[in-house]
Each structure stands twice: as structure tokens, then as C-alpha cells.
CSV table of C-alpha atoms in Angstrom, one decimal:
chain,number,residue,atom,x,y,z
A,1,MET,CA,-6.3,1.2,46.3
A,2,GLY,CA,-8.2,1.9,49.6
A,3,ALA,CA,-9.3,-1.5,49.7
A,4,VAL,CA,-5.7,-2.9,49.3
A,5,LYS,CA,-4.4,-0.5,51.9
A,6,ALA,CA,-6.9,-1.5,54.4
A,7,GLY,CA,-5.9,-5.1,53.7
A,8,LEU,CA,-9.2,-6.0,52.4
A,9,VAL,CA,-8.0,-7.1,48.9
A,10,ASP,CA,-5.1,-9.4,48.2
A,11,PRO,CA,-2.7,-7.0,45.8
A,12,LYS,CA,-1.9,-9.9,43.6
A,13,GLN,CA,-5.5,-10.4,42.9
A,14,ASP,CA,-5.8,-6.9,42.5
A,15,ARG,CA,-3.0,-6.7,39.8
A,16,ALA,CA,-4.7,-9.1,37.0
A,17,PRO,CA,-7.9,-6.7,36.5
A,18,LYS,CA,-5.9,-3.5,36.2
A,19,GLN,CA,-3.6,-5.1,33.9
A,20,ASP,CA,-6.7,-6.2,31.7
A,21,ARG,CA,-8.0,-2.7,31.8
A,22,SER,CA,-4.7,-1.0,30.7
A,23,ARG,CA,-4.5,-3.7,27.8
A,24,ALA,CA,-8.0,-3.0,26.9
A,25,THR,CA,-7.1,0.8,26.8
A,26,ARG,CA,-3.9,0.4,24.9
A,27,LYS,CA,-6.1,-1.7,22.2
A,28,ARG,CA,-8.6,0.8,22.0
A,29,LEU,CA,-6.2,3.5,21.4
A,30,LEU,CA,-4.3,1.5,18.6
A,31,GLU,CA,-7.5,0.9,16.8
A,32,ALA,CA,-8.8,4.4,17.1
A,33,ALA,CA,-5.3,5.4,15.8
A,34,VAL,CA,-5.6,3.3,12.6
A,35,ALA,CA,-9.0,4.5,12.0
A,36,CYS,CA,-8.0,8.3,12.5
A,37,LEU,CA,-4.9,7.7,10.0
A,38,ALA,CA,-6.9,6.2,7.4
A,39,GLU,CA,-9.8,8.8,7.5
A,40,HIS,CA,-7.8,12.1,8.2
A,41,GLY,CA,-4.1,11.4,7.0
A,42,TRP,CA,-0.9,12.2,9.1
A,43,ALA,CA,-1.6,15.8,9.3
A,44,GLY,CA,-5.1,15.2,10.9
A,45,SER,CA,-3.8,12.5,13.3
A,46,THR,CA,-2.6,13.6,16.5
A,47,VAL,CA,-2.6,11.9,20.1
A,48,SER,CA,-5.2,14.1,21.2
A,49,ALA,CA,-7.5,13.1,18.4
A,50,VAL,CA,-7.0,9.5,18.9
A,51,ALA,CA,-7.4,10.0,22.7
A,52,GLU,CA,-10.8,11.5,22.2
A,53,ARG,CA,-12.0,9.0,19.6
A,54,ALA,CA,-11.0,6.3,21.9
A,55,GLY,CA,-12.7,7.7,25.0
A,56,VAL,CA,-9.4,7.9,26.9
A,57,SER,CA,-7.7,11.0,28.5
A,58,ARG,CA,-5.0,12.5,26.6
A,59,GLY,CA,-2.8,11.9,29.8
A,60,ALA,CA,-3.6,8.2,29.7
A,61,ALA,CA,-2.8,8.0,25.9
A,62,GLN,CA,0.7,9.5,26.5
A,63,HIS,CA,1.3,7.1,29.4
A,64,HIS,CA,0.9,4.2,26.8
A,65,PHE,CA,2.4,6.1,23.9
A,66,PRO,CA,4.9,9.1,24.9
A,67,THR,CA,5.2,10.4,21.3
A,68,ARG,CA,2.9,10.4,18.4
A,69,GLU,CA,5.6,8.3,16.2
A,70,ASP,CA,5.3,5.8,19.2
A,71,LEU,CA,1.3,5.5,19.0
A,72,PHE,CA,0.9,5.4,15.2
A,73,THR,CA,3.8,3.0,14.2
A,74,ALA,CA,2.4,0.6,17.1
A,75,ALA,CA,-1.2,0.8,15.8
A,76,VAL,CA,0.0,0.0,12.2
A,77,GLU,CA,2.0,-2.9,13.6
A,78,TYR,CA,-0.7,-4.2,15.9
A,79,VAL,CA,-3.5,-4.1,13.2
A,80,ALA,CA,-1.2,-5.9,10.8
A,81,GLU,CA,-0.6,-8.6,13.0
A,82,GLN,CA,-4.2,-8.8,13.6
A,83,ARG,CA,-4.9,-9.1,9.9
A,84,SER,CA,-2.1,-11.6,9.4
A,85,THR,CA,-3.6,-13.7,11.9
A,86,ALA,CA,-7.0,-13.5,10.4
A,87,LEU,CA,-5.6,-14.5,7.2
A,88,ARG,CA,-3.8,-17.6,8.4
A,89,ALA,CA,-7.2,-18.5,10.2
A,90,LEU,CA,-9.2,-18.2,6.9
A,91,PHE,CA,-7.1,-21.0,5.3
A,92,PRO,CA,-6.3,-23.6,8.1
A,93,ASP,CA,-5.9,-26.5,5.8
A,94,GLY,CA,-3.0,-24.3,3.9
A,95,PRO,CA,-3.0,-23.8,0.0
A,96,THR,CA,-6.3,-25.3,-1.3
A,97,ASP,CA,-8.2,-22.8,-3.4
A,98,ARG,CA,-5.5,-20.9,-5.0
A,99,ARG,CA,-7.9,-18.1,-6.1
A,100,ALA,CA,-9.4,-17.5,-2.8
A,101,VAL,CA,-6.0,-17.4,-1.3
A,102,VAL,CA,-5.0,-14.6,-4.1
A,103,ARG,CA,-8.1,-12.6,-3.6
A,104,ALA,CA,-7.7,-12.6,0.3
A,105,LEU,CA,-4.1,-11.4,0.0
A,106,VAL,CA,-5.1,-8.6,-2.2
A,107,ASP,CA,-7.7,-7.9,0.2
A,108,LEU,CA,-5.1,-7.1,2.7
A,109,TYR,CA,-4.3,-3.9,0.8
A,110,THR,CA,-7.9,-2.7,0.0
A,111,GLY,CA,-9.0,-1.9,3.7
A,112,PRO,CA,-8.6,0.7,6.5
A,113,LEU,CA,-5.2,-0.9,7.3
A,114,PHE,CA,-3.6,-0.4,4.1
A,115,ARG,CA,-5.0,3.4,3.8
A,116,ALA,CA,-3.4,4.1,7.3
A,117,ALA,CA,-0.2,2.4,6.5
A,118,LEU,CA,0.0,4.5,3.2
A,119,HIS,CA,-0.6,7.7,4.9
A,120,LEU,CA,2.3,6.7,7.5
A,121,TRP,CA,4.5,5.7,4.7
A,122,VAL,CA,4.0,8.7,2.8
A,123,ALA,CA,4.4,11.0,5.6
A,124,ALA,CA,7.9,9.1,6.7
A,125,SER,CA,9.3,10.0,3.1
A,126,ASN,CA,9.3,13.9,4.3
A,127,GLU,CA,9.7,13.4,8.0
A,128,ASP,CA,13.0,12.5,9.5
A,129,GLN,CA,11.7,11.6,12.9
A,130,LEU,CA,9.1,9.1,11.2
A,131,ARG,CA,11.2,7.7,8.6
A,132,PRO,CA,13.6,5.1,10.3
A,133,ARG,CA,10.6,3.7,12.3
A,134,VAL,CA,8.4,3.3,9.5
A,135,THR,CA,11.1,1.8,7.1
A,136,GLU,CA,11.8,-0.9,10.0
A,137,LEU,CA,8.0,-1.6,10.4
A,138,GLU,CA,7.4,-1.6,6.9
A,139,ALA,CA,10.3,-4.1,6.3
A,140,ARG,CA,9.0,-6.3,9.2
A,141,VAL,CA,5.3,-6.4,8.0
A,142,GLY,CA,6.6,-7.0,4.4
A,143,ARG,CA,8.6,-10.1,5.4
A,144,GLU,CA,5.7,-11.4,7.3
A,145,THR,CA,3.2,-10.9,4.4
A,146,HIS,CA,5.9,-12.6,2.3
A,147,HIS,CA,5.9,-15.6,4.7
A,148,ILE,CA,2.1,-16.1,4.9
A,149,ALA,CA,1.9,-15.7,1.1
A,150,VAL,CA,4.3,-18.4,0.3
A,151,ASP,CA,2.6,-20.6,2.8
A,152,LEU,CA,-0.9,-20.0,1.7
A,153,LEU,CA,0.1,-20.2,-2.0
A,154,GLY,CA,1.9,-23.3,-1.6
A,155,ALA,CA,5.0,-21.7,-3.2
A,156,ASP,CA,8.3,-23.6,-3.5
A,157,GLU,CA,10.8,-21.0,-3.2
A,158,SER,CA,13.7,-23.4,-3.9
A,159,ARG,CA,12.7,-23.3,-7.6
A,160,PRO,CA,14.0,-20.5,-9.7
A,161,GLY,CA,11.9,-17.4,-10.3
A,162,VAL,CA,9.0,-18.6,-7.6
A,163,ARG,CA,10.3,-15.9,-5.0
A,164,GLU,CA,10.3,-13.2,-7.3
A,165,THR,CA,7.0,-14.3,-8.6
A,166,VAL,CA,5.4,-13.8,-5.2
A,167,GLN,CA,7.3,-10.8,-4.3
A,168,GLY,CA,6.1,-9.3,-7.7
A,169,PHE,CA,2.6,-10.5,-6.8
A,170,LEU,CA,2.6,-8.6,-3.6
A,171,ASP,CA,3.7,-5.5,-5.0
A,172,MET,CA,0.8,-5.9,-7.5
A,173,GLY,CA,-1.6,-6.2,-4.3
A,174,ARG,CA,0.0,-2.8,-3.2
A,175,GLY,CA,-0.5,-1.2,-6.4
A,176,LEU,CA,-4.3,-2.4,-6.5
A,177,GLY,CA,-4.4,-0.9,-3.1
A,178,LEU,CA,-3.2,2.4,-4.3
A,179,ALA,CA,-5.8,2.4,-7.4
A,180,ASN,CA,-8.5,1.6,-4.9
A,181,LEU,CA,-7.6,4.9,-2.9
A,182,LEU,CA,-9.7,7.4,-4.6
A,183,THR,CA,-12.6,5.3,-6.4
A,184,ASP,CA,-13.9,1.8,-5.9
A,185,ASP,CA,-11.9,-0.4,-8.3
A,186,GLY,CA,-13.4,-3.4,-7.0
A,187,ALA,CA,-14.8,-4.5,-10.6
A,188,ARG,CA,-11.5,-4.1,-12.4
A,189,ARG,CA,-9.6,-5.6,-9.6
A,190,GLU,CA,-11.5,-8.8,-9.5
A,191,ARG,CA,-10.7,-9.1,-13.0
A,192,ILE,CA,-7.2,-8.9,-12.6
A,193,VAL,CA,-7.1,-11.2,-9.4
A,194,ALA,CA,-8.9,-13.8,-11.6
A,195,GLN,CA,-6.3,-13.7,-14.4
A,196,TRP,CA,-3.2,-13.4,-12.2
A,197,ALA,CA,-4.7,-16.5,-10.1
A,198,LYS,CA,-4.5,-18.3,-13.5
A,199,LEU,CA,-0.8,-17.1,-14.3
A,200,LEU,CA,0.3,-18.0,-10.9
A,201,ASP,CA,-0.9,-21.6,-11.0
A,202,ASP,CA,1.2,-21.8,-14.3
A,203,VAL,CA,4.3,-20.6,-12.2
A,204,LEU,CA,3.8,-22.4,-8.9
A,205,ASP,CA,2.4,-25.6,-9.9
B,1,MET,CA,4.9,48.8,-25.0
B,2,GLY,CA,6.1,52.1,-25.8
B,3,ALA,CA,7.9,51.0,-29.1
B,4,VAL,CA,4.6,49.3,-30.2
B,5,LYS,CA,2.7,52.6,-29.4
B,6,ALA,CA,5.3,54.8,-31.1
B,7,GLY,CA,4.7,52.3,-34.3
B,8,LEU,CA,8.2,51.4,-34.2
B,9,VAL,CA,7.6,47.5,-33.6
B,10,ASP,CA,4.7,45.7,-35.4
B,11,PRO,CA,2.5,44.5,-32.6
B,12,LYS,CA,2.0,40.9,-34.2
B,13,GLN,CA,6.0,40.5,-34.1
B,14,ASP,CA,6.1,41.6,-30.3
B,15,ARG,CA,3.5,39.1,-29.4
B,16,ALA,CA,5.3,36.1,-30.1
B,17,PRO,CA,8.4,36.6,-27.8
B,18,LYS,CA,5.7,37.5,-25.0
B,19,GLN,CA,3.9,34.3,-25.6
B,20,ASP,CA,7.2,32.6,-25.4
B,21,ARG,CA,8.1,34.2,-22.2
B,22,SER,CA,4.8,33.3,-20.7
B,23,ARG,CA,5.2,29.6,-21.9
B,24,ALA,CA,8.5,29.3,-20.4
B,25,THR,CA,7.5,30.6,-17.0
B,26,ARG,CA,4.5,28.2,-17.2
B,27,LYS,CA,6.8,25.4,-17.7
B,28,ARG,CA,9.4,26.6,-14.8
B,29,LEU,CA,6.4,26.7,-12.5
B,30,LEU,CA,5.1,23.2,-13.5
B,31,GLU,CA,8.6,21.5,-13.2
B,32,ALA,CA,9.4,23.3,-10.0
B,33,ALA,CA,5.9,22.1,-8.6
B,34,VAL,CA,6.6,18.4,-9.4
B,35,ALA,CA,10.1,18.8,-7.8
B,36,CYS,CA,8.8,20.6,-4.6
B,37,LEU,CA,5.7,18.0,-4.3
B,38,ALA,CA,8.4,15.3,-4.4
B,39,GLU,CA,10.6,16.7,-1.9
B,40,HIS,CA,8.2,18.1,0.7
B,41,GLY,CA,5.0,16.6,0.2
B,42,TRP,CA,1.4,18.1,-0.1
B,43,ALA,CA,1.6,19.9,3.3
B,44,GLY,CA,4.9,21.7,2.3
B,45,SER,CA,3.7,22.4,-1.2
B,46,THR,CA,2.3,26.2,-1.7
B,47,VAL,CA,2.2,28.2,-4.5
B,48,SER,CA,4.7,30.5,-2.9
B,49,ALA,CA,7.2,27.8,-2.3
B,50,VAL,CA,6.8,27.1,-6.1
B,51,ALA,CA,7.1,30.7,-7.1
B,52,GLU,CA,10.2,31.2,-5.0
B,53,ARG,CA,11.8,27.8,-6.2
B,54,ALA,CA,10.9,28.8,-10.0
B,55,GLY,CA,12.3,32.2,-9.3
B,56,VAL,CA,8.7,33.6,-10.6
B,57,SER,CA,6.9,36.5,-8.5
B,58,ARG,CA,3.8,35.1,-6.5
B,59,GLY,CA,1.5,37.4,-8.5
B,60,ALA,CA,3.0,35.7,-11.9
B,61,ALA,CA,2.7,32.3,-10.5
B,62,GLN,CA,-1.1,32.9,-9.6
B,63,HIS,CA,-1.6,34.6,-13.0
B,64,HIS,CA,-1.0,31.3,-14.4
B,65,PHE,CA,-2.5,29.1,-11.9
B,66,PRO,CA,-5.1,30.9,-9.8
B,67,THR,CA,-5.4,28.0,-6.9
B,68,ARG,CA,-3.0,25.6,-5.3
B,69,GLU,CA,-5.1,22.8,-6.8
B,70,ASP,CA,-4.4,24.2,-10.3
B,71,LEU,CA,-1.1,24.3,-10.0
B,72,PHE,CA,-0.1,21.1,-8.7
B,73,THR,CA,-2.8,19.0,-10.8
B,74,ALA,CA,-1.4,20.8,-13.9
B,75,ALA,CA,2.3,20.0,-13.0
B,76,VAL,CA,1.8,16.5,-12.6
B,77,GLU,CA,-0.2,16.1,-15.7
B,78,TYR,CA,2.6,18.1,-17.6
B,79,VAL,CA,5.4,16.1,-16.1
B,80,ALA,CA,3.5,12.8,-16.6
B,81,GLU,CA,2.9,13.7,-20.6
B,82,GLN,CA,6.7,14.4,-20.8
B,83,ARG,CA,7.4,11.1,-19.5
B,84,SER,CA,5.1,9.4,-21.8
B,85,THR,CA,6.6,11.1,-25.0
B,86,ALA,CA,10.0,10.2,-23.6
B,87,LEU,CA,9.2,6.7,-23.1
B,88,ARG,CA,7.6,6.1,-26.6
B,89,ALA,CA,10.8,7.9,-28.0
B,90,LEU,CA,13.1,5.3,-26.3
B,91,PHE,CA,11.4,2.5,-28.4
B,92,PRO,CA,10.9,4.3,-31.9
B,93,ASP,CA,10.8,0.5,-33.5
B,94,GLY,CA,7.9,-0.7,-31.0
B,95,PRO,CA,8.3,-4.0,-29.1
B,96,THR,CA,11.7,-5.3,-29.7
B,97,ASP,CA,13.4,-5.8,-26.1
B,98,ARG,CA,10.7,-6.8,-24.0
B,99,ARG,CA,12.6,-6.9,-20.9
B,100,ALA,CA,14.1,-3.3,-21.6
B,101,VAL,CA,10.2,-2.5,-22.2
B,102,VAL,CA,9.3,-4.1,-18.8
B,103,ARG,CA,12.2,-2.1,-16.8
B,104,ALA,CA,11.4,1.2,-18.9
B,105,LEU,CA,7.6,0.9,-17.7
B,106,VAL,CA,8.5,0.1,-14.2
B,107,ASP,CA,10.9,3.1,-14.1
B,108,LEU,CA,7.9,5.4,-14.6
B,109,TYR,CA,7.1,4.6,-10.9
B,110,THR,CA,10.5,5.2,-9.3
B,111,GLY,CA,11.3,8.7,-9.9
B,112,PRO,CA,10.1,12.1,-8.8
B,113,LEU,CA,7.0,12.1,-10.9
B,114,PHE,CA,5.7,9.1,-9.3
B,115,ARG,CA,6.6,10.5,-5.7
B,116,ALA,CA,4.9,13.8,-6.5
B,117,ALA,CA,1.8,11.9,-7.8
B,118,LEU,CA,1.7,9.7,-4.8
B,119,HIS,CA,1.6,12.8,-2.6
B,120,LEU,CA,-1.2,14.5,-4.6
B,121,TRP,CA,-2.9,10.9,-4.5
B,122,VAL,CA,-2.7,10.5,-1.0
B,123,ALA,CA,-3.6,14.1,-0.1
B,124,ALA,CA,-6.5,13.9,-2.3
B,125,SER,CA,-8.2,11.1,-0.4
B,126,ASN,CA,-8.6,13.5,2.6
B,127,GLU,CA,-9.1,16.6,0.8
B,128,ASP,CA,-12.5,17.5,-0.9
B,129,GLN,CA,-11.2,20.2,-3.1
B,130,LEU,CA,-8.5,18.1,-4.5
B,131,ARG,CA,-10.3,14.6,-4.8
B,132,PRO,CA,-12.3,15.0,-7.9
B,133,ARG,CA,-9.5,16.6,-9.8
B,134,VAL,CA,-6.9,14.1,-8.8
B,135,THR,CA,-9.2,11.3,-9.5
B,136,GLU,CA,-9.8,12.4,-12.9
B,137,LEU,CA,-6.3,13.2,-13.8
B,138,GLU,CA,-5.1,9.8,-12.7
B,139,ALA,CA,-7.5,8.1,-14.5
B,140,ARG,CA,-6.2,9.8,-17.8
B,141,VAL,CA,-2.6,9.4,-16.9
B,142,GLY,CA,-3.2,5.7,-16.3
B,143,ARG,CA,-5.1,5.3,-19.5
B,144,GLU,CA,-2.6,6.8,-21.3
B,145,THR,CA,0.2,4.5,-19.4
B,146,HIS,CA,-2.0,1.5,-20.2
B,147,HIS,CA,-2.2,2.6,-24.1
B,148,ILE,CA,1.7,2.9,-24.2
B,149,ALA,CA,2.4,-0.4,-22.4
B,150,VAL,CA,0.0,-2.3,-24.7
B,151,ASP,CA,1.9,-0.7,-27.8
B,152,LEU,CA,5.5,-1.2,-26.3
B,153,LEU,CA,4.7,-4.8,-25.1
B,154,GLY,CA,3.2,-5.8,-28.4
B,155,ALA,CA,0.0,-7.0,-26.3
B,156,ASP,CA,-3.0,-8.2,-28.2
B,157,GLU,CA,-5.8,-7.2,-26.2
B,158,SER,CA,-8.3,-9.0,-28.2
B,159,ARG,CA,-6.9,-12.2,-26.8
B,160,PRO,CA,-8.7,-13.1,-23.3
B,161,GLY,CA,-6.6,-12.1,-20.3
B,162,VAL,CA,-4.2,-10.1,-22.1
B,163,ARG,CA,-5.9,-6.7,-20.9
B,164,GLU,CA,-5.9,-8.0,-17.2
B,165,THR,CA,-2.4,-9.3,-17.5
B,166,VAL,CA,-1.1,-5.7,-18.5
B,167,GLN,CA,-3.3,-4.1,-16.0
B,168,GLY,CA,-2.0,-6.1,-13.4
B,169,PHE,CA,1.5,-5.7,-14.5
B,170,LEU,CA,1.1,-1.7,-14.3
B,171,ASP,CA,-0.2,-2.2,-10.7
B,172,MET,CA,2.9,-4.1,-9.9
B,173,GLY,CA,5.0,-1.2,-11.2
B,174,ARG,CA,2.8,1.2,-9.0
B,175,GLY,CA,3.5,-1.1,-5.9
B,176,LEU,CA,7.3,-1.3,-6.8
B,177,GLY,CA,7.6,2.5,-6.9
B,178,LEU,CA,5.6,2.4,-3.4
B,179,ALA,CA,8.3,-0.1,-2.3
B,180,ASN,CA,11.1,2.3,-3.3
B,181,LEU,CA,9.8,5.3,-1.5
B,182,LEU,CA,11.8,4.9,1.7
B,183,THR,CA,14.6,3.0,0.7
B,184,ASP,CA,16.4,1.9,-2.4
B,185,ASP,CA,14.8,-0.9,-3.5
B,186,GLY,CA,16.8,-1.4,-6.9
B,187,ALA,CA,18.3,-4.7,-6.5
B,188,ARG,CA,15.1,-6.5,-5.4
B,189,ARG,CA,13.2,-4.5,-8.2
B,190,GLU,CA,15.7,-6.0,-10.7
B,191,ARG,CA,15.1,-9.6,-10.0
B,192,ILE,CA,11.4,-8.9,-10.0
B,193,VAL,CA,11.6,-7.3,-13.3
B,194,ALA,CA,13.8,-10.2,-15.0
B,195,GLN,CA,11.2,-12.6,-13.6
B,196,TRP,CA,8.1,-10.9,-14.9
B,197,ALA,CA,9.5,-10.1,-18.1
B,198,LYS,CA,9.6,-13.9,-18.7
B,199,LEU,CA,6.1,-14.5,-17.3
B,200,LEU,CA,4.8,-11.6,-19.7
B,201,ASP,CA,6.5,-13.3,-22.5
B,202,ASP,CA,4.7,-16.6,-21.9
B,203,VAL,CA,1.2,-14.6,-21.7
B,204,LEU,CA,1.9,-12.1,-24.3
B,205,ASP,CA,3.4,-14.4,-27.2
């Protein structure tokens, strides 16, 4: 700021790096928030704990996210968007290998993002402050995941039953995520994925 | 006891009503524990809260269940057994109306028992004391539900893919339970159940 005041730096040129730093801090906070939620659950996830994890002052964290609810709902949304983008990028040519698509969709529910979202979801069922925000967030993320699934599976939703088949399949993905919470359910899951990829083939083609 | 000491009551005759009372107290505690967990989550579920809800002294509650983990894992197991028995009783003639069976199986995951189990499950992922017990409990309840599903759906698991189809279907039930946690998802669920009952018909027959 001293340099700006002294007229040595053009204020417009100075703004861009500042915005970059602010964006980088925000990103660090969001990623730390998801990791914290996945590891320690809602009870163990405070703005202070996330700020410390991200190496950011508590004041700076609160400047970006005034409340705990702001921080954690923004975090789950941010990481969900990252995952959606990454998932689309995995299949740039659209529906080719359906079993690979089925596996990638199920994988959405077995990582830290799902664990974090699950903690938020379950906490929201008992906390009035959190409930409307998480309800709205889950609806938005759910719609986006459904769109991606329809595209990548090459599902024609104008045909009867196709929409419900895709919905049920994504619900199965969430259930498989739950089954993976306490133990590594990978071997069982892989057999189920193989079978359901075949069943989806029968319905969708 | 005075009457027993005085030889007025046969001790053997006195024992039965006492055991009945003890059993009734235990049952009240278990049912109150599931209701408490479903409504208030793990953080809001203590032995004292459950004792109060059940109208039992804290000492009596601790006589039956020395620790919080004892009480809540026993409660989820007890109610799960009740639900299994009730489910089998719904279809005394075995697999007749498959859509009704599919709906009844999915219903396992939309009531207070699933909410309670979900809270316990998610809490166990962050609490070392709870984790092994809930892991073991979920495996046991999951196996029992699988057996019931196989019987009621009339599924022949010796045929390739049938076991995985039933497993995936039950995971879908858990996912549908999750989707019902914050909002009433009944209308969407009914459409999915109708479609998946058809898919199961194709695979199982």
C-alpha cells in the first residue's frame, strides 16, 4: 500500500495479484474445510480448526466466511463442482465404455467429498440453522450429478423408465458410499458395479 | 422381599414378575434410545437423556447398559430385529407380490430406525470407541437383511449375478433412505421403486 500511496505502483496493476491471493486463500480454506469435515465430522469442524489447517488467520477465514455454515456449505459445493468437472473431463468423448462410466459415477461416493457431505447432511437433520442450506445444496449437487450421469451413460430420458433407472442407480451409488464408511467395501462394490453395468446396458440400449 | 423372607411367598414364583419388570424396563430403554438417536443425533444422545425419556432412573439405565456405546448399539440391534420379524410376517407366503416386497424392503430405510442407525454409523466413523462395535453390528444387520431380501424376492443366488443384483438393490434402499433424511422424497421414491421392481423381475425370473 505504501508504494501505491507514493504513486510508484499503478493501483489497477496492484489489484490483480491481491485478488489472486484472496482467491488462493479462499481455495485453501474450502479444501481444508472438506478434509476437516471428512476426518472429524461436524462436531469437530469449526472455522478455527479449518483456518489453522489452511495456515490462514482466524480473522482472514471469517472475512471470507462469516459463519461456520457459510464455510462448510461453500466447501462441499466447491469440491462437488471440482469433481463434476473432473468427471466430465475423464470421458471427453461421452458414452463409450459404460462400465468405466458406472465405476466413475460410483467413485463419486467413496471419497473424502462424500464423507464430508454425509457428515454435513446428517448434522443438518438435527440443526435448524444448517438444514435449509444443506437441503438446497444437496438438491443442486444432486441435479448436476444426474445431468452428468445421463450424458455419460448415454441415457435417453424420453423413454419410459430411463429417468428412474438412472436415479435409482445414483441412489445405489450413495448407498455404496455409506457401506464404505467404516470398512473398505471395494471388493464387494466392484462385483456389484460389474453386474449393474450389465443391467444398465439392458435398460439403456 | 420381606414376604419371601417370612416364607409367605415362594421365591421361585417371585422371580418371574421381577424378570418381567426388568425385561420391560430394558425394552423401554432400547426403544427410547432409538427414538432419541433418530431425533437428536449422536451428540444429543446420552444415557441420561434416554433414561429420562423412558421414565427410568439413571442408575437403573446404567445397570442395564453400563456404557453409552452398550445402550445405543443394543438399541439399534433390538429395533432392527423387531423390523426383520415384522417384515417376514408381512409376507407369510413368501415371494408373491414382488413390487410390494420391493417397497417393503425400501421402507426399511425410511423410518426412525434407519435415521438412528445412520447417526450411529456416521458417529462411529470418527469415534474409535464406537467404530468396531458399529462395524460388527452393521455387518450382522446387513447379512440378516440380505437373507430376508433373498427369501422374499424369491432370488436364486446360485445363478450368476443374482447375489450382486440383490446387494445393489439393498444399497439403493440405503441411498433412498439418505435422500429422505432432509426432505420427504416419497413421490420420487415411489417411481423409482416401480421401475426397479420391473428390473428385478427381469433379472430374477
